[in-house]
C-alpha cells in the first residue's frame, strides 16, 4: 500500500495531493469517485489529519475534487473541460454480479490487519511465518533445478503431485485414492467454490454445521443455495440423527462437514457418529463434503480417520490442503472424489482460471516427497502449536478470571470461547481494535453474540499474553 | 494419465482390470458409473481392443461391472452385498450448477491432444516450449534465493509485481497506472471470469466481436449474459458505428474487444476506429473491456497503442498476461482498471481461491525486472514466431493451391483462414484427427462453416509443413 515518504524533501501533504492527482489523471479515480474521509485517509497513511486536509485543499484548488456536506469528497465531474461528458457509473457495475462481496465484518478485520501490521492478530486462521517449513523450502529451492514444465498444466493438476498425494492420503489418512481421481485446487477455498458453483443449483438446500466456517463464506449465497444448520450438539460434534428430520423438511442435496477440529468449535466428531453420518447420508442418497484442513495438527497422537477413509461407495468428496500444515502461500489444496465429479470440476476450473501454475505444485510435491523432512516439520509444528495453545489458555485463565468458557482444543489453529457477560459483537470488536488486537466474532460463523474465535497460531508467542490482556481490557471497559 | 506398463510381467489385460477394480473399490467409479466403450478405452490406453475386452470380461466375472445393450458397461450396483443400497446419483449433480461445461468440440480437441502427444497441434493458441524464456527462468531459479513470503498474499496480488507492472505498462504500452489499481490474476482467463461474474448481472446485454474468442468461453452463458455481435467488418476490425444501433436495441452494458491481433481473425483495429470506439462508448456510458494478450508479439515494429493508453476517464478495463509472450504456465495475468473495480474484483477473487501463490508472482517480477534479458527474449520470440508464420503461409499456399483464403497476420500466434469449398465442421475435424492433426474450427468462435484457426506458435517448426499436408489431405478426401 502506498505511503508518503518521510525522507523525501517534498512536504507530506504535497506528496499525497500529487499521488491522488496522478490517480485521478490516470482514470483510476474516475469522475464521481468518492475519496475517503480526511480522518480515514489520515489513519491509512499514518499522517496527521491536518496533512490530509491540506492535500485535499490543494486538489480542490486545482479543480480535481469537490466536497459538499452529505456528499463527501469526490473526483470533480468537470475535470475534463468546459462541457464534461456524463461520467460512467462504475458504482452500478460494482453492485451487480451474482457473486456477492465478502462479509463486511471480515473485510473490516482484514483491512485493519493490512493497514496496521502492529496489530495482535487472533483473527487469522493461519500459521505464523516462523511455523512454515522455511528451511526445507529454501533447501529445496537451492538444491533442485526446476524440472516441471512452463506450459498449461493438466486440467486436474500436476500429475507428479497427484501421484504424491495418492501416497500421502493413504499413509497419513488411510484414504485410498488414485492420482486419476484427485484434483489439485488453489487451497480448500477453490474446492468449495467449485462444488457450490458446479454441483449444486440455485435453490438447492444444503446442510452445514452450526456454527461453521461456511457461514463466513458468501459463496453459498452467491450460488443461491439455501443453508440449513446441523447444530454442533456437544464436544463430539453434530448429531447425525438431525439430518433425517432436516432432509424430510427441506430435501437436503449436500452436507458440508469438518469432522476433525471443526472450525470454529474445535470439536472432533466421534467415531460412532462418523459411521452413523455416513450410513444416514447413504440411505438418504446425499453426498457428503468433508473439509479436513486440520487433521495433521493433532497435538497428541492421531485424530479419528476421516470419513473418506470409511467411504468405499464414493459418497464423500474429501478436501485437504497445505495451508494449515505447511504454508498458505503455496495455494495448494486437493480434492479426492468420484472420477466423474473430478472431471466435471476440472473442466469448470479450466474455464475460470486455466489451472494453477506448475511451479508451486512441483514445490509441494518435492516437500511431501522428502518424507523425513516433512515428518520433522510436522512434529515441530505440532509442538509449537501446542505451546502457543497453552500460552493462550493460561492467559485467558489469568486475565478473564472465569468470565470466559472454552474447551481446550486438541488440534487446529484456533480456540472457541464464550464470554459469560457478552457485549454486542461490533462494539467489542471496535473496542479491541482501538487497543491493538483483533479476533473473529462468533457471528461470522453464525453464532449468537458472546462467542469469539481466537487464533493461537497466527500471533507470535511473545504477543499472546499481551493480546489477551488487551482483549480483557476491551471487554471490561465501556469504550 | 495412467497407462499399463509394457515392461511389467503382468499381462496388459490383468493390469487394466486391476486398475479399474481398484478404482471401483476406492469409490472413484461408484455403482452405476459408466465405463468407456471397449473401443474408446483401447484408444486411450493404446492397447488392442481385445485386451480391453478381456479386462472387462474379468471384471464382469468378479461381479464388479455389468453390461447390456443400450446401457453400456457400468459399475455393478450390487457390488456391496446381497441387498445393495440405491447408489447415490452423482450424474444428477454433475449436470447441476450454474457454471456450464466447456464447449464439447473444444473438450474433444483437448482430449485428443492429451491422449495423443504425437498429434500435430494447430489448435492450441500457445507457444511451443522452446519459445518460453527457459534460460532466463533457470538462471533466475539458480541465482536467486526466494525472498517472497509463504503466507496469504495481498488480495490484489504480490505488491512488487504490481510495481513492476506499472512500469511495464508505461514503457511497453504507454498505459499510465499505479500499482494500487492493478490486480494480478491467474492469466487473462480469470480477469474475464471475474468481470463476467462480479460486474454484470444475469440478463445483461454485452457486445463482443464476431467472430471472437469469447464465443469459445461458456463463462458468458454461465453468467446469464445475452451476447450481441459487433462484426469484424474488414481488416481494420469492428466498425464502432455498429455499437450505436446495437445499444439502441439492446441496451449494451459492456463491450469486450481485442484490438491488437484479434483472436481469431488477426486483425488490428485501426487508430481512427480506436478513437471512435472510445468516444462512442463514453457517450453511451458503456465500459470497454480490452483484452490485449498479443501486442508484444508484433512482428514488425509496434502495433497501435492499446485503448487504455488513450483512456484518461477510466472507462476501460485493460487485461494483459504473460501467457502468450513468456509462458502460459506462470499463470500470471493482470488487469488495470478504476480503483473501486479492482477492489471489488480482488474481494471476490479472495473468496474463490484466496489469491495466487506469491512464488510464480515473484518469478514474474524478476523476469520483467531483468529488462535486457526480457527484451532479448521478446526479440527472439518475435523472430521465431515470424519464421513459423512464414512456414505456415508457404505450406498453405503450396498444399491448398488457392483453395484457402487468408490475410497474413502481423502478430499473434494464429492464422485465420477460409476454405473456399467448406465441408461440415465436425466431419472435417474427425478426418483431420484420423490423419494426426488438429486445429480450431471457426464455429468455436461463432463463425459460419469453412473457417479454421491455425496456430503456428504451438507446433514445432519441422512439423508445420507435414501438418498442413495432412490437413489438405483431410479436406480433399471423403473420409
PDB file of N, CA, C and O in Angstrom, chain A residues 1 19 23 28 90 93-94 96-97 99-100 102 141 144 150 159 178 180-181 186 189 198 200 253 314 329 331 339-340 344 347 351 353-354 357, chain B residues 1 19 23 28 90 93-94 96-97 99-100 102 141 144 150 159 178 180-181 186 189 198 200 253 314 329 331 339-340 344 347 351 353-354 357:
ATOM      1  N   UNK A   1       0.837  -1.198   0.000  1.00  0.00           N
ATOM      2  CA  UNK A   1       0.000   0.000   0.000  1.00  0.00           C
ATOM      3  C   UNK A   1       0.880   1.259   0.000  1.00  0.00           C
ATOM      4  O   UNK A   1       1.848   1.332   0.742  1.00  0.00           O
ATOM      5  N   UNK A  19       0.003  12.239  -5.459  1.00  0.00           N
ATOM      6  CA  UNK A  19      -0.369  10.838  -5.683  1.00  0.00           C
ATOM      7  C   UNK A  19      -1.843  10.721  -6.079  1.00  0.00           C
ATOM      8  O   UNK A  19      -2.196  10.051  -7.049  1.00  0.00           O
ATOM      9  N   UNK A  23      -3.593   9.576  -9.741  1.00  0.00           N
ATOM     10  CA  UNK A  23      -4.587   8.515  -9.891  1.00  0.00           C
ATOM     11  C   UNK A  23      -5.867   9.058 -10.542  1.00  0.00           C
ATOM     12  O   UNK A  23      -6.539   8.332 -11.278  1.00  0.00           O
ATOM     13  N   UNK A  28      -7.931   6.161 -12.589  1.00  0.00           N
ATOM     14  CA  UNK A  28      -8.139   5.161 -11.537  1.00  0.00           C
ATOM     15  C   UNK A  28      -9.183   5.619 -10.533  1.00  0.00           C
ATOM     16  O   UNK A  28      -9.871   4.803  -9.931  1.00  0.00           O
ATOM     17  N   UNK A  90     -19.631   3.504 -12.681  1.00  0.00           N
ATOM     18  CA  UNK A  90     -18.994   2.255 -12.246  1.00  0.00           C
ATOM     19  C   UNK A  90     -19.669   1.676 -11.016  1.00  0.00           C
ATOM     20  O   UNK A  90     -19.706   0.469 -10.827  1.00  0.00           O
ATOM     21  N   UNK A  93     -22.036  -0.958 -11.630  1.00  0.00           N
ATOM     22  CA  UNK A  93     -21.425  -2.231 -12.025  1.00  0.00           C
ATOM     23  C   UNK A  93     -20.889  -2.983 -10.809  1.00  0.00           C
ATOM     24  O   UNK A  93     -21.021  -4.193 -10.707  1.00  0.00           O
ATOM     25  N   UNK A  94     -20.286  -2.206  -9.916  1.00  0.00           N
ATOM     26  CA  UNK A  94     -19.697  -2.876  -8.743  1.00  0.00           C
ATOM     27  C   UNK A  94     -20.760  -3.528  -7.873  1.00  0.00           C
ATOM     28  O   UNK A  94     -20.470  -4.476  -7.150  1.00  0.00           O
ATOM     29  N   UNK A  96     -23.408  -4.932  -9.189  1.00  0.00           N
ATOM     30  CA  UNK A  96     -24.022  -6.005  -9.969  1.00  0.00           C
ATOM     31  C   UNK A  96     -23.301  -7.314  -9.693  1.00  0.00           C
ATOM     32  O   UNK A  96     -22.442  -7.393  -8.830  1.00  0.00           O
ATOM     33  N   UNK A  97     -23.655  -8.310 -10.464  1.00  0.00           N
ATOM     34  CA  UNK A  97     -22.918  -9.556 -10.376  1.00  0.00           C
ATOM     35  C   UNK A  97     -23.579 -10.511  -9.422  1.00  0.00           C
ATOM     36  O   UNK A  97     -24.072 -10.120  -8.364  1.00  0.00           O
ATOM     37  N   UNK A  99     -22.004 -12.751  -7.915  1.00  0.00           N
ATOM     38  CA  UNK A  99     -21.062 -13.100  -6.865  1.00  0.00           C
ATOM     39  C   UNK A  99     -21.002 -11.993  -5.818  1.00  0.00           C
ATOM     40  O   UNK A  99     -20.643 -10.864  -6.117  1.00  0.00           O
ATOM     41  N   UNK A 100     -21.351 -12.338  -4.592  1.00  0.00           N
ATOM     42  CA  UNK A 100     -21.507 -11.340  -3.543  1.00  0.00           C
ATOM     43  C   UNK A 100     -20.173 -10.948  -2.914  1.00  0.00           C
ATOM     44  O   UNK A 100     -19.243 -11.745  -2.878  1.00  0.00           O
ATOM     45  N   UNK A 102     -17.556 -10.047   0.187  1.00  0.00           N
ATOM     46  CA  UNK A 102     -17.274 -10.657   1.479  1.00  0.00           C
ATOM     47  C   UNK A 102     -18.129 -10.035   2.584  1.00  0.00           C
ATOM     48  O   UNK A 102     -18.594  -8.906   2.456  1.00  0.00           O
ATOM     49  N   UNK A 141      14.688 -25.147  -2.891  1.00  0.00           N
ATOM     50  CA  UNK A 141      14.845 -24.141  -3.941  1.00  0.00           C
ATOM     51  C   UNK A 141      16.301 -24.123  -4.448  1.00  0.00           C
ATOM     52  O   UNK A 141      16.554 -24.123  -5.652  1.00  0.00           O
ATOM     53  N   UNK A 144      17.556 -27.905  -6.077  1.00  0.00           N
ATOM     54  CA  UNK A 144      16.922 -28.602  -7.197  1.00  0.00           C
ATOM     55  C   UNK A 144      16.730 -27.695  -8.390  1.00  0.00           C
ATOM     56  O   UNK A 144      16.164 -26.617  -8.241  1.00  0.00           O
ATOM     57  N   UNK A 150       6.577 -25.360 -18.207  1.00  0.00           N
ATOM     58  CA  UNK A 150       6.170 -23.957 -18.161  1.00  0.00           C
ATOM     59  C   UNK A 150       4.954 -23.682 -19.049  1.00  0.00           C
ATOM     60  O   UNK A 150       4.616 -22.542 -19.311  1.00  0.00           O
ATOM     61  N   UNK A 159       0.660 -33.847 -12.552  1.00  0.00           N
ATOM     62  CA  UNK A 159       0.486 -35.275 -12.288  1.00  0.00           C
ATOM     63  C   UNK A 159       1.415 -35.818 -11.202  1.00  0.00           C
ATOM     64  O   UNK A 159       0.958 -36.578 -10.335  1.00  0.00           O
ATOM     65  N   UNK A 178      -6.637 -42.983  -6.308  1.00  0.00           N
ATOM     66  CA  UNK A 178      -5.624 -42.966  -7.356  1.00  0.00           C
ATOM     67  C   UNK A 178      -5.433 -41.529  -7.832  1.00  0.00           C
ATOM     68  O   UNK A 178      -6.316 -40.672  -7.652  1.00  0.00           O
ATOM     69  N   UNK A 180      -5.684 -40.384 -10.597  1.00  0.00           N
ATOM     70  CA  UNK A 180      -6.673 -40.005 -11.621  1.00  0.00           C
ATOM     71  C   UNK A 180      -7.933 -39.400 -11.032  1.00  0.00           C
ATOM     72  O   UNK A 180      -8.718 -38.796 -11.758  1.00  0.00           O
ATOM     73  N   UNK A 181      -8.161 -39.612  -9.743  1.00  0.00           N
ATOM     74  CA  UNK A 181      -9.370 -39.063  -9.140  1.00  0.00           C
ATOM     75  C   UNK A 181      -9.047 -37.993  -8.116  1.00  0.00           C
ATOM     76  O   UNK A 181      -9.816 -37.739  -7.199  1.00  0.00           O
ATOM     77  N   UNK A 186      -6.626 -24.386  -5.810  1.00  0.00           N
ATOM     78  CA  UNK A 186      -5.980 -23.278  -5.105  1.00  0.00           C
ATOM     79  C   UNK A 186      -6.508 -23.257  -3.667  1.00  0.00           C
ATOM     80  O   UNK A 186      -7.375 -22.465  -3.316  1.00  0.00           O
ATOM     81  N   UNK A 189     -10.348 -23.489  -0.383  1.00  0.00           N
ATOM     82  CA  UNK A 189     -11.324 -22.483  -0.780  1.00  0.00           C
ATOM     83  C   UNK A 189     -11.831 -22.743  -2.202  1.00  0.00           C
ATOM     84  O   UNK A 189     -13.023 -22.729  -2.466  1.00  0.00           O
ATOM     85  N   UNK A 198     -20.702 -25.716  -9.294  1.00  0.00           N
ATOM     86  CA  UNK A 198     -20.833 -26.673 -10.404  1.00  0.00           C
ATOM     87  C   UNK A 198     -21.641 -27.912 -10.075  1.00  0.00           C
ATOM     88  O   UNK A 198     -22.029 -28.643 -10.980  1.00  0.00           O
ATOM     89  N   UNK A 200     -24.232 -27.881  -7.607  1.00  0.00           N
ATOM     90  CA  UNK A 200     -25.495 -27.508  -6.971  1.00  0.00           C
ATOM     91  C   UNK A 200     -26.163 -26.404  -7.783  1.00  0.00           C
ATOM     92  O   UNK A 200     -25.483 -25.614  -8.433  1.00  0.00           O
ATOM     93  N   UNK A 253     -29.589 -31.530  -0.343  1.00  0.00           N
ATOM     94  CA  UNK A 253     -28.890 -32.024  -1.526  1.00  0.00           C
ATOM     95  C   UNK A 253     -27.416 -32.331  -1.243  1.00  0.00           C
ATOM     96  O   UNK A 253     -26.767 -33.057  -1.994  1.00  0.00           O
ATOM     97  N   UNK A 314     -17.988 -44.182  -2.556  1.00  0.00           N
ATOM     98  CA  UNK A 314     -17.807 -42.950  -3.322  1.00  0.00           C
ATOM     99  C   UNK A 314     -18.877 -41.923  -3.029  1.00  0.00           C
ATOM    100  O   UNK A 314     -19.321 -41.211  -3.921  1.00  0.00           O
ATOM    101  N   UNK A 329       0.676 -19.825   1.498  1.00  0.00           N
ATOM    102  CA  UNK A 329       1.124 -19.171   0.276  1.00  0.00           C
ATOM    103  C   UNK A 329       1.465 -20.117  -0.861  1.00  0.00           C
ATOM    104  O   UNK A 329       1.683 -19.669  -1.982  1.00  0.00           O
ATOM    105  N   UNK A 331      -0.703 -22.087  -1.897  1.00  0.00           N
ATOM    106  CA  UNK A 331      -2.029 -22.186  -2.536  1.00  0.00           C
ATOM    107  C   UNK A 331      -2.231 -23.580  -3.125  1.00  0.00           C
ATOM    108  O   UNK A 331      -2.655 -23.724  -4.280  1.00  0.00           O
ATOM    109  N   UNK A 339     -14.543 -40.143  -9.884  1.00  0.00           N
ATOM    110  CA  UNK A 339     -13.846 -39.708 -11.088  1.00  0.00           C
ATOM    111  C   UNK A 339     -14.631 -38.685 -11.909  1.00  0.00           C
ATOM    112  O   UNK A 339     -14.086 -37.667 -12.346  1.00  0.00           O
ATOM    113  N   UNK A 340     -15.911 -38.950 -12.104  1.00  0.00           N
ATOM    114  CA  UNK A 340     -16.691 -38.076 -12.981  1.00  0.00           C
ATOM    115  C   UNK A 340     -16.887 -36.700 -12.353  1.00  0.00           C
ATOM    116  O   UNK A 340     -16.987 -35.695 -13.053  1.00  0.00           O
ATOM    117  N   UNK A 344     -15.699 -33.155 -14.028  1.00  0.00           N
ATOM    118  CA  UNK A 344     -16.603 -32.009 -14.202  1.00  0.00           C
ATOM    119  C   UNK A 344     -15.996 -30.742 -13.587  1.00  0.00           C
ATOM    120  O   UNK A 344     -16.034 -29.670 -14.179  1.00  0.00           O
ATOM    121  N   UNK A 347     -12.918 -29.419 -15.541  1.00  0.00           N
ATOM    122  CA  UNK A 347     -13.342 -28.712 -16.751  1.00  0.00           C
ATOM    123  C   UNK A 347     -13.773 -27.285 -16.412  1.00  0.00           C
ATOM    124  O   UNK A 347     -13.391 -26.330 -17.092  1.00  0.00           O
ATOM    125  N   UNK A 351     -11.986 -23.268 -17.186  1.00  0.00           N
ATOM    126  CA  UNK A 351     -12.629 -22.085 -17.741  1.00  0.00           C
ATOM    127  C   UNK A 351     -12.450 -20.863 -16.852  1.00  0.00           C
ATOM    128  O   UNK A 351     -12.507 -19.737 -17.319  1.00  0.00           O
ATOM    129  N   UNK A 353      -9.850 -20.195 -14.563  1.00  0.00           N
ATOM    130  CA  UNK A 353      -8.502 -19.636 -14.399  1.00  0.00           C
ATOM    131  C   UNK A 353      -7.436 -20.429 -15.151  1.00  0.00           C
ATOM    132  O   UNK A 353      -6.250 -20.165 -15.002  1.00  0.00           O
ATOM    133  N   UNK A 354      -7.823 -21.405 -15.943  1.00  0.00           N
ATOM    134  CA  UNK A 354      -6.901 -22.261 -16.696  1.00  0.00           C
ATOM    135  C   UNK A 354      -5.911 -23.002 -15.804  1.00  0.00           C
ATOM    136  O   UNK A 354      -4.815 -23.362 -16.238  1.00  0.00           O
ATOM    137  N   UNK A 357      -0.380 -22.654 -11.644  1.00  0.00           N
ATOM    138  CA  UNK A 357       0.982 -22.753 -12.125  1.00  0.00           C
ATOM    139  C   UNK A 357       1.586 -24.071 -11.640  1.00  0.00           C
ATOM    140  O   UNK A 357       1.349 -24.499 -10.515  1.00  0.00           O
TER     141      UNK A 357
ATOM    142  N   UNK B   1      -1.769 -39.334 -17.180  1.00  0.00           N
ATOM    143  CA  UNK B   1      -2.834 -40.324 -17.357  1.00  0.00           C
ATOM    144  C   UNK B   1      -2.258 -41.734 -17.216  1.00  0.00           C
ATOM    145  O   UNK B   1      -1.203 -42.027 -17.756  1.00  0.00           O
ATOM    146  N   UNK B  19      -6.453 -52.197 -12.281  1.00  0.00           N
ATOM    147  CA  UNK B  19      -6.544 -50.751 -12.097  1.00  0.00           C
ATOM    148  C   UNK B  19      -8.006 -50.311 -11.977  1.00  0.00           C
ATOM    149  O   UNK B  19      -8.374 -49.551 -11.070  1.00  0.00           O
ATOM    150  N   UNK B  23     -10.105 -48.778  -8.686  1.00  0.00           N
ATOM    151  CA  UNK B  23     -10.855 -47.519  -8.683  1.00  0.00           C
ATOM    152  C   UNK B  23     -12.317 -47.759  -8.291  1.00  0.00           C
ATOM    153  O   UNK B  23     -12.952 -46.882  -7.711  1.00  0.00           O
ATOM    154  N   UNK B  28     -14.066 -44.450  -6.608  1.00  0.00           N
ATOM    155  CA  UNK B  28     -13.848 -43.447  -7.649  1.00  0.00           C
ATOM    156  C   UNK B  28     -14.766 -43.690  -8.849  1.00  0.00           C
ATOM    157  O   UNK B  28     -15.130 -42.753  -9.559  1.00  0.00           O
ATOM    158  N   UNK B  90     -24.715 -39.378  -8.652  1.00  0.00           N
ATOM    159  CA  UNK B  90     -23.752 -38.311  -8.925  1.00  0.00           C
ATOM    160  C   UNK B  90     -24.040 -37.624 -10.246  1.00  0.00           C
ATOM    161  O   UNK B  90     -23.779 -36.430 -10.414  1.00  0.00           O
ATOM    162  N   UNK B  93     -25.883 -34.536 -10.033  1.00  0.00           N
ATOM    163  CA  UNK B  93     -25.093 -33.415  -9.502  1.00  0.00           C
ATOM    164  C   UNK B  93     -24.189 -32.821 -10.582  1.00  0.00           C
ATOM    165  O   UNK B  93     -24.034 -31.619 -10.681  1.00  0.00           O
ATOM    166  N   UNK B  94     -23.602 -33.709 -11.371  1.00  0.00           N
ATOM    167  CA  UNK B  94     -22.681 -33.210 -12.395  1.00  0.00           C
ATOM    168  C   UNK B  94     -23.401 -32.362 -13.442  1.00  0.00           C
ATOM    169  O   UNK B  94     -22.786 -31.526 -14.090  1.00  0.00           O
ATOM    170  N   UNK B  96     -25.885 -30.401 -12.613  1.00  0.00           N
ATOM    171  CA  UNK B  96     -26.387 -29.206 -11.928  1.00  0.00           C
ATOM    172  C   UNK B  96     -25.357 -28.088 -12.046  1.00  0.00           C
ATOM    173  O   UNK B  96     -24.359 -28.209 -12.744  1.00  0.00           O
ATOM    174  N   UNK B  97     -25.632 -27.029 -11.315  1.00  0.00           N
ATOM    175  CA  UNK B  97     -24.641 -25.970 -11.239  1.00  0.00           C
ATOM    176  C   UNK B  97     -24.895 -24.925 -12.289  1.00  0.00           C
ATOM    177  O   UNK B  97     -25.235 -25.231 -13.434  1.00  0.00           O
ATOM    178  N   UNK B  99     -22.629 -23.105 -13.432  1.00  0.00           N
ATOM    179  CA  UNK B  99     -21.455 -22.984 -14.284  1.00  0.00           C
ATOM    180  C   UNK B  99     -21.433 -24.092 -15.327  1.00  0.00           C
ATOM    181  O   UNK B  99     -21.387 -25.276 -14.999  1.00  0.00           O
ATOM    182  N   UNK B 100     -21.463 -23.715 -16.579  1.00  0.00           N
ATOM    183  CA  UNK B 100     -21.635 -24.685 -17.669  1.00  0.00           C
ATOM    184  C   UNK B 100     -20.317 -25.357 -18.048  1.00  0.00           C
ATOM    185  O   UNK B 100     -19.240 -24.780 -17.892  1.00  0.00           O
ATOM    186  N   UNK B 102     -17.436 -26.866 -20.636  1.00  0.00           N
ATOM    187  CA  UNK B 102     -16.795 -26.363 -21.852  1.00  0.00           C
ATOM    188  C   UNK B 102     -17.548 -26.802 -23.108  1.00  0.00           C
ATOM    189  O   UNK B 102     -18.250 -27.808 -23.097  1.00  0.00           O
ATOM    190  N   UNK B 141      16.148 -19.020 -11.243  1.00  0.00           N
ATOM    191  CA  UNK B 141      15.895 -20.020 -10.208  1.00  0.00           C
ATOM    192  C   UNK B 141      17.181 -20.331  -9.439  1.00  0.00           C
ATOM    193  O   UNK B 141      17.200 -20.364  -8.217  1.00  0.00           O
ATOM    194  N   UNK B 144      18.893 -16.860  -7.558  1.00  0.00           N
ATOM    195  CA  UNK B 144      18.244 -16.022  -6.558  1.00  0.00           C
ATOM    196  C   UNK B 144      17.636 -16.841  -5.437  1.00  0.00           C
ATOM    197  O   UNK B 144      16.873 -17.759  -5.707  1.00  0.00           O
ATOM    198  N   UNK B 150       5.584 -16.726   2.280  1.00  0.00           N
ATOM    199  CA  UNK B 150       4.905 -18.010   2.125  1.00  0.00           C
ATOM    200  C   UNK B 150       3.516 -17.995   2.769  1.00  0.00           C
ATOM    201  O   UNK B 150       2.892 -19.035   2.924  1.00  0.00           O
ATOM    202  N   UNK B 159       2.784  -7.267  -4.195  1.00  0.00           N
ATOM    203  CA  UNK B 159       2.970  -5.842  -4.452  1.00  0.00           C
ATOM    204  C   UNK B 159       4.183  -5.540  -5.347  1.00  0.00           C
ATOM    205  O   UNK B 159       4.076  -4.723  -6.268  1.00  0.00           O
ATOM    206  N   UNK B 178      -1.084   3.102 -11.530  1.00  0.00           N
ATOM    207  CA  UNK B 178      -0.303   2.894 -10.314  1.00  0.00           C
ATOM    208  C   UNK B 178      -0.525   1.458  -9.842  1.00  0.00           C
ATOM    209  O   UNK B 178      -1.529   0.831 -10.188  1.00  0.00           O
ATOM    210  N   UNK B 180      -1.531   0.448  -7.181  1.00  0.00           N
ATOM    211  CA  UNK B 180      -2.750   0.306  -6.375  1.00  0.00           C
ATOM    212  C   UNK B 180      -3.983  -0.018  -7.198  1.00  0.00           C
ATOM    213  O   UNK B 180      -5.004  -0.411  -6.646  1.00  0.00           O
ATOM    214  N   UNK B 181      -3.919   0.219  -8.508  1.00  0.00           N
ATOM    215  CA  UNK B 181      -5.082  -0.069  -9.346  1.00  0.00           C
ATOM    216  C   UNK B 181      -4.803  -1.210 -10.308  1.00  0.00           C
ATOM    217  O   UNK B 181      -5.415  -1.308 -11.366  1.00  0.00           O
ATOM    218  N   UNK B 186      -4.971 -15.085 -12.401  1.00  0.00           N
ATOM    219  CA  UNK B 186      -4.463 -16.317 -12.991  1.00  0.00           C
ATOM    220  C   UNK B 186      -4.710 -16.254 -14.503  1.00  0.00           C
ATOM    221  O   UNK B 186      -5.663 -16.832 -15.019  1.00  0.00           O
ATOM    222  N   UNK B 189      -7.742 -15.276 -18.437  1.00  0.00           N
ATOM    223  CA  UNK B 189      -8.966 -16.042 -18.245  1.00  0.00           C
ATOM    224  C   UNK B 189      -9.655 -15.645 -16.933  1.00  0.00           C
ATOM    225  O   UNK B 189     -10.854 -15.405 -16.903  1.00  0.00           O
ATOM    226  N   UNK B 198     -18.835 -10.697 -11.570  1.00  0.00           N
ATOM    227  CA  UNK B 198     -18.965  -9.711 -10.488  1.00  0.00           C
ATOM    228  C   UNK B 198     -19.419  -8.332 -10.926  1.00  0.00           C
ATOM    229  O   UNK B 198     -19.812  -7.523 -10.091  1.00  0.00           O
ATOM    230  N   UNK B 200     -21.450  -7.851 -13.846  1.00  0.00           N
ATOM    231  CA  UNK B 200     -22.619  -7.951 -14.708  1.00  0.00           C
ATOM    232  C   UNK B 200     -23.655  -8.863 -14.056  1.00  0.00           C
ATOM    233  O   UNK B 200     -23.298  -9.780 -13.316  1.00  0.00           O
ATOM    234  N   UNK B 253     -24.460  -3.286 -21.918  1.00  0.00           N
ATOM    235  CA  UNK B 253     -23.905  -2.931 -20.602  1.00  0.00           C
ATOM    236  C   UNK B 253     -22.373  -2.942 -20.594  1.00  0.00           C
ATOM    237  O   UNK B 253     -21.746  -2.360 -19.712  1.00  0.00           O
ATOM    238  N   UNK B 314     -11.020   6.628 -17.317  1.00  0.00           N
ATOM    239  CA  UNK B 314     -11.252   5.403 -16.553  1.00  0.00           C
ATOM    240  C   UNK B 314     -12.445   4.624 -17.062  1.00  0.00           C
ATOM    241  O   UNK B 314     -13.189   4.036 -16.286  1.00  0.00           O
ATOM    242  N   UNK B 329       2.401 -21.267 -18.304  1.00  0.00           N
ATOM    243  CA  UNK B 329       2.449 -21.970 -17.024  1.00  0.00           C
ATOM    244  C   UNK B 329       2.778 -21.104 -15.825  1.00  0.00           C
ATOM    245  O   UNK B 329       2.673 -21.554 -14.693  1.00  0.00           O
ATOM    246  N   UNK B 331       0.928 -18.685 -15.208  1.00  0.00           N
ATOM    247  CA  UNK B 331      -0.433 -18.287 -14.813  1.00  0.00           C
ATOM    248  C   UNK B 331      -0.428 -16.873 -14.239  1.00  0.00           C
ATOM    249  O   UNK B 331      -1.019 -16.623 -13.177  1.00  0.00           O
ATOM    250  N   UNK B 339      -9.948   2.105  -9.560  1.00  0.00           N
ATOM    251  CA  UNK B 339      -9.593   1.558  -8.254  1.00  0.00           C
ATOM    252  C   UNK B 339     -10.714   0.750  -7.612  1.00  0.00           C
ATOM    253  O   UNK B 339     -10.502  -0.353  -7.101  1.00  0.00           O
ATOM    254  N   UNK B 340     -11.926   1.284  -7.652  1.00  0.00           N
ATOM    255  CA  UNK B 340     -13.028   0.619  -6.949  1.00  0.00           C
ATOM    256  C   UNK B 340     -13.389  -0.699  -7.635  1.00  0.00           C
ATOM    257  O   UNK B 340     -13.821  -1.644  -6.981  1.00  0.00           O
ATOM    258  N   UNK B 344     -13.323  -4.401  -5.828  1.00  0.00           N
ATOM    259  CA  UNK B 344     -14.472  -5.315  -5.861  1.00  0.00           C
ATOM    260  C   UNK B 344     -14.042  -6.698  -6.363  1.00  0.00           C
ATOM    261  O   UNK B 344     -14.420  -7.725  -5.804  1.00  0.00           O
ATOM    262  N   UNK B 347     -11.736  -8.615  -3.909  1.00  0.00           N
ATOM    263  CA  UNK B 347     -12.524  -9.188  -2.819  1.00  0.00           C
ATOM    264  C   UNK B 347     -13.185 -10.495  -3.260  1.00  0.00           C
ATOM    265  O   UNK B 347     -13.142 -11.502  -2.554  1.00  0.00           O
ATOM    266  N   UNK B 351     -12.464 -14.785  -2.240  1.00  0.00           N
ATOM    267  CA  UNK B 351     -13.440 -15.796  -1.835  1.00  0.00           C
ATOM    268  C   UNK B 351     -13.375 -17.037  -2.699  1.00  0.00           C
ATOM    269  O   UNK B 351     -13.746 -18.116  -2.273  1.00  0.00           O
ATOM    270  N   UNK B 353     -10.592 -18.308  -4.467  1.00  0.00           N
ATOM    271  CA  UNK B 353      -9.380 -19.138  -4.399  1.00  0.00           C
ATOM    272  C   UNK B 353      -8.323 -18.578  -3.455  1.00  0.00           C
ATOM    273  O   UNK B 353      -7.219 -19.106  -3.402  1.00  0.00           O
ATOM    274  N   UNK B 354      -8.656 -17.524  -2.709  1.00  0.00           N
ATOM    275  CA  UNK B 354      -7.726 -16.882  -1.785  1.00  0.00           C
ATOM    276  C   UNK B 354      -6.456 -16.387  -2.475  1.00  0.00           C
ATOM    277  O   UNK B 354      -5.399 -16.280  -1.841  1.00  0.00           O
ATOM    278  N   UNK B 357      -0.453 -17.985  -5.532  1.00  0.00           N
ATOM    279  CA  UNK B 357       0.787 -18.190  -4.801  1.00  0.00           C
ATOM    280  C   UNK B 357       1.737 -17.045  -5.131  1.00  0.00           C
ATOM    281  O   UNK B 357       1.837 -16.601  -6.274  1.00  0.00           O
TER     282      UNK B 357
END
